XYZ file of N, CA and C in Angstrom:
372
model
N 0.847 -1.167 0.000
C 0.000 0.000 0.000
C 0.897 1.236 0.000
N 0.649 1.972 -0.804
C 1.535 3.256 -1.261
C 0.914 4.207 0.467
N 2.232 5.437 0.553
C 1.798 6.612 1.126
C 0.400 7.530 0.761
N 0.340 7.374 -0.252
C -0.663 8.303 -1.030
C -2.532 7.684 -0.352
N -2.306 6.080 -0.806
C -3.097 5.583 -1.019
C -3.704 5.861 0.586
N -2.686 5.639 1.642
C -3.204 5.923 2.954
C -3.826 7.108 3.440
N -2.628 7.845 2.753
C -3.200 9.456 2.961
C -5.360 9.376 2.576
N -5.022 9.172 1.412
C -6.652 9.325 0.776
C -7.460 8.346 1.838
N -6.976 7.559 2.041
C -8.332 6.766 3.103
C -8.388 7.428 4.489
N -7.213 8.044 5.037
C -7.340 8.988 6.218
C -7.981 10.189 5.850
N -7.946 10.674 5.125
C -8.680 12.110 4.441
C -10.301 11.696 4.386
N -10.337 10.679 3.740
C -11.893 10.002 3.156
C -12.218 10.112 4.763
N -11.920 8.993 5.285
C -12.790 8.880 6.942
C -12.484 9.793 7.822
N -11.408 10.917 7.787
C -11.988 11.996 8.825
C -12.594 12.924 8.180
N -13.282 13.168 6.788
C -14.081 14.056 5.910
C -14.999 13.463 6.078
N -15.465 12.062 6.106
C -16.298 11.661 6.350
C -17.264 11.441 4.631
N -16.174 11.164 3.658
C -16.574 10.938 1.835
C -15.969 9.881 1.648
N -16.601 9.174 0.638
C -16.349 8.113 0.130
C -14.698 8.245 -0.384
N -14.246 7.436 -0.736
C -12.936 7.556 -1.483
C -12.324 7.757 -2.793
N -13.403 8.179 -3.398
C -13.162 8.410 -5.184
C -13.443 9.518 -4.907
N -14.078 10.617 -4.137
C -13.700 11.663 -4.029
C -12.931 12.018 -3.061
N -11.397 11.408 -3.101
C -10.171 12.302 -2.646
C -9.540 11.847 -3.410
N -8.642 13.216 -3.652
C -7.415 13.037 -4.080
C -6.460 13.644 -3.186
N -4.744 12.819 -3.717
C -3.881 13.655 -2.309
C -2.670 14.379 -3.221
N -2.274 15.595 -3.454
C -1.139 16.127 -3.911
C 0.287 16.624 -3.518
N 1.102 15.859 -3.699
C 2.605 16.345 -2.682
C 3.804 15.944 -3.680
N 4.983 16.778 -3.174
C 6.021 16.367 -3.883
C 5.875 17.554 -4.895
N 5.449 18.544 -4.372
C 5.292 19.909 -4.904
C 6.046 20.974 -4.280
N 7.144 21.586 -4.888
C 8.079 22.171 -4.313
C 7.204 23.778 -3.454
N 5.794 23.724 -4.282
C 5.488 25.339 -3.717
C 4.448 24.433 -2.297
N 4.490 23.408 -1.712
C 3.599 23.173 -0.865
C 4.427 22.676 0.447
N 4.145 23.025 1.701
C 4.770 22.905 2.527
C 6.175 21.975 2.881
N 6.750 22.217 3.410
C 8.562 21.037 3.746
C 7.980 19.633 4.560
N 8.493 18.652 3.965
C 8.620 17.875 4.970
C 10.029 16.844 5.496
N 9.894 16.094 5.682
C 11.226 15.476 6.109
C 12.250 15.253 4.726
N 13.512 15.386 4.863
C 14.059 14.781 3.907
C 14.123 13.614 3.547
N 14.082 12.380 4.724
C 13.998 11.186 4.590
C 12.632 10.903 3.758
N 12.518 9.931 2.627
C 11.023 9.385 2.770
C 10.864 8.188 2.290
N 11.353 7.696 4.202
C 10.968 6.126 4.227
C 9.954 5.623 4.795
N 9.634 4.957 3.937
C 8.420 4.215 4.326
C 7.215 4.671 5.638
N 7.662 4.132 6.901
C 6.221 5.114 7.917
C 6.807 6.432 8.413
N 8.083 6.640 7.973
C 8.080 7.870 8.455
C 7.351 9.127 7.683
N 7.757 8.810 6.164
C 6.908 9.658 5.498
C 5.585 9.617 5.831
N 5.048 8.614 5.787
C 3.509 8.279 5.884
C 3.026 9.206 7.665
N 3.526 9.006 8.431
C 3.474 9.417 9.548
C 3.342 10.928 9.270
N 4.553 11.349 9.125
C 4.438 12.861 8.590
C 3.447 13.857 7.648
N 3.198 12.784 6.788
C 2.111 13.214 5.980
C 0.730 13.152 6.439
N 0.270 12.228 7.154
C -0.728 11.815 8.179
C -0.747 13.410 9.245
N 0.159 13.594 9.893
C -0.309 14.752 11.023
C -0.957 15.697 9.884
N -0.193 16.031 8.672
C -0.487 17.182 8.173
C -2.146 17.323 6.963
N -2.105 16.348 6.936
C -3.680 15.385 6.332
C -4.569 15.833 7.801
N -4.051 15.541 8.896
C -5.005 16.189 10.019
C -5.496 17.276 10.170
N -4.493 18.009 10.366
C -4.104 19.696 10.360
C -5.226 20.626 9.363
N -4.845 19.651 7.919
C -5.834 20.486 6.906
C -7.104 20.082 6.930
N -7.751 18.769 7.467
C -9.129 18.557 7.537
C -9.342 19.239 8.559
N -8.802 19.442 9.841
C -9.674 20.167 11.314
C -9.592 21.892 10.606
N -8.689 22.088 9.953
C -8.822 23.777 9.253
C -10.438 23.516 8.190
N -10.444 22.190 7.775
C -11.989 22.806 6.447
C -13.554 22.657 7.286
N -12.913 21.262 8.633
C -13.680 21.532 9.163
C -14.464 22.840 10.054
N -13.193 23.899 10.633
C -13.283 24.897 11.203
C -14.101 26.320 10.578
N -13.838 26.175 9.238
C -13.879 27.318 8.149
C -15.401 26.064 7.539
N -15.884 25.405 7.531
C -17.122 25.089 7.317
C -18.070 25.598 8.661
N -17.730 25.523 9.557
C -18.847 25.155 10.975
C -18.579 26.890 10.495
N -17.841 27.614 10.692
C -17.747 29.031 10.753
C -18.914 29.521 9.332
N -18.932 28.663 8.252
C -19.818 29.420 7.260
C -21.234 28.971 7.383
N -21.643 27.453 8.590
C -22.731 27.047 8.377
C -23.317 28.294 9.891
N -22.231 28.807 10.474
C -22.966 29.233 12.176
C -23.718 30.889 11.187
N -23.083 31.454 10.286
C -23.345 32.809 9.755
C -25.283 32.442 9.141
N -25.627 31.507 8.923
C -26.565 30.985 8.319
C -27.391 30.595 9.439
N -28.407 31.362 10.081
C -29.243 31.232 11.141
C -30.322 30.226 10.628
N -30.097 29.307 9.616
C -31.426 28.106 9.376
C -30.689 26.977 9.255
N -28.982 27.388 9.600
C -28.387 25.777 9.448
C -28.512 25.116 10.756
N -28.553 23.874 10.485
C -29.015 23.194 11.626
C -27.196 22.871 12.345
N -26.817 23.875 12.041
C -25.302 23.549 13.058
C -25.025 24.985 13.838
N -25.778 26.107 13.389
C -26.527 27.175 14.102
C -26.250 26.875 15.538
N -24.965 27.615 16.112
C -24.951 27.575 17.364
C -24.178 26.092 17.934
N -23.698 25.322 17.181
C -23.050 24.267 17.817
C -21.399 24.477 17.685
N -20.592 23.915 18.715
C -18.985 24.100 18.644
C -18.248 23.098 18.197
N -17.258 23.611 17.822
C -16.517 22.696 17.123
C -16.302 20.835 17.857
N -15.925 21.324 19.162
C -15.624 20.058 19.831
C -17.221 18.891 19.842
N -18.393 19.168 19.458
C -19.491 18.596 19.401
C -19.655 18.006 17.704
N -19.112 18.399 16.857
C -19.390 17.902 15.492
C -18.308 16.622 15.350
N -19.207 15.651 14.274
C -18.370 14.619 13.717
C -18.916 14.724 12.108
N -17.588 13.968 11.692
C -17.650 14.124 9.431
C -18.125 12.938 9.530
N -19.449 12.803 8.755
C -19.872 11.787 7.961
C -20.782 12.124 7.401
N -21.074 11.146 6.295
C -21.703 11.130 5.643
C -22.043 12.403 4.639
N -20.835 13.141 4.086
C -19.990 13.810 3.302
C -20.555 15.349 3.693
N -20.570 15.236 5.329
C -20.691 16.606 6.125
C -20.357 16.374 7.614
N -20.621 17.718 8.400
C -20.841 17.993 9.639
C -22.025 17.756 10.340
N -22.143 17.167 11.162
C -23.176 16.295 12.238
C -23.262 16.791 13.785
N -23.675 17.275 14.183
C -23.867 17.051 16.075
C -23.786 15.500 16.121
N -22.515 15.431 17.689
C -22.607 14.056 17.978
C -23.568 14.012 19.298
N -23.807 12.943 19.968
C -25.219 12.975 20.751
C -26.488 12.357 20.554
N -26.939 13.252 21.345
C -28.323 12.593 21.117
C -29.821 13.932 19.775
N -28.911 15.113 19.752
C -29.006 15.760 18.413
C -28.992 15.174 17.244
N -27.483 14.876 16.359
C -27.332 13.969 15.431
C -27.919 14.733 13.680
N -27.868 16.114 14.370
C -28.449 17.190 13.023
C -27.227 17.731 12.787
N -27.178 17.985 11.245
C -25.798 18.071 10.891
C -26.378 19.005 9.632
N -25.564 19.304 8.376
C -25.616 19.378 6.950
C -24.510 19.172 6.352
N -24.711 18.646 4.919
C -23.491 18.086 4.077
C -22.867 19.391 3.886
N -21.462 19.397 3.399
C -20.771 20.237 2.841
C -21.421 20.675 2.036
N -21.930 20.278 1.191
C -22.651 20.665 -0.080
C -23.638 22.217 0.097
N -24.734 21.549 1.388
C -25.631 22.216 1.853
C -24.748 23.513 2.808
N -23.980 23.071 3.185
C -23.249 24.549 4.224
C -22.717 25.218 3.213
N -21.845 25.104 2.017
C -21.651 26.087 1.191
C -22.396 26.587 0.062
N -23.583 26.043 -0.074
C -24.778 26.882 -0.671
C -25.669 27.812 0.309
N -25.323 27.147 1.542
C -25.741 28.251 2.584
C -25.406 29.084 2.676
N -24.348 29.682 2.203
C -23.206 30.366 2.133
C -23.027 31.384 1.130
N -23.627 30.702 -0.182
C -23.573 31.136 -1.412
C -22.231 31.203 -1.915
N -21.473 29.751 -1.561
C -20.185 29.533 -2.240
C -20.265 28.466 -2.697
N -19.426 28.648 -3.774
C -19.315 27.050 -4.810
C -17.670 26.191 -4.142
N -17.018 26.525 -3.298
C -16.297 26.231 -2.951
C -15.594 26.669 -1.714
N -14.842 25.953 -0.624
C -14.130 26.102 0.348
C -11.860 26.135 -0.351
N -11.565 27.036 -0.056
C -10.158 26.918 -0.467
C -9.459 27.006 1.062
N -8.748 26.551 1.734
C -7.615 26.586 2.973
C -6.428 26.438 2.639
N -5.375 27.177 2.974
C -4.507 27.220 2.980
C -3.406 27.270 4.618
N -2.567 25.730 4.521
C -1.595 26.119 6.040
C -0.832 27.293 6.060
N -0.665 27.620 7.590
C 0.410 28.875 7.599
C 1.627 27.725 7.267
N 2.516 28.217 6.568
C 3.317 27.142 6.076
C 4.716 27.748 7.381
N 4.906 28.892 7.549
C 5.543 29.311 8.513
C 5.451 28.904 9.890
N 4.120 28.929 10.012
C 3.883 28.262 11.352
C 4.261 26.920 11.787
N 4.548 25.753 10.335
C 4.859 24.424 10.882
C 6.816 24.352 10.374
N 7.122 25.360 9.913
C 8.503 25.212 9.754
C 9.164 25.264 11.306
N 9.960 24.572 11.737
C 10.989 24.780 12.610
C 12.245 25.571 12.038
């Protein structure tokens, strides 16, 4: 099993989407540093925190565009209470009201979410 291939199934299940919609892009000189070594779990490891990093940022910058939207049903809930599935944001509990990505950025009146890491911030 390739690095890549892991990456996309960690992306898929903390996004909470199937796996034909991810893709993973690296080995791009304009996208953040990572180790020089890239062996085997270390790369994978490394690439994994930062696969984290950028889903809890789309998750953050979604809950932030569904809370501006006083009819989304995530209206008033915090970050530490949502879980990704089912190719959105959910209340966990006994709530369990959520909306897809789809639905939070038409709430929004955006056709898309873009994030970008502080790339400074993870350089040592």
């Amino acid at each position: 099993m390739s690095a890549a291939t892991v990456q996309i199934q960690h992306a898929a299940d903390r996004l909470g989407l199937p796996l034909e919609l991810i893709s993973i892009h690296y080995g791009d000189s304009h996208l953040a540093e990572t180790p020089l070594m890239a062996g085997g779990s270390n790369q994978t490891a490394t690439i994994f925190a930062a696969v984290q990093a950028a889903v809890e940022q789309v998750h953050r910058e979604m809950l932030k565009l569904a809370q501006k939207n006083s009819a989304s049903p995530l209206a008033g809930a915090k970050y530490e209470q949502l879980m990704a599935r089912d190719g959105g944001l959910y209340r966990t509990g006994g709530h369990g009201s959520g909306a897809t990505y789809t639905a939070i950025l038409r709430g929004a009146n955006k056709d898309f979410l873009e994030v970008e890491q502080d790339r400074a911030r993870h350089r040592k």
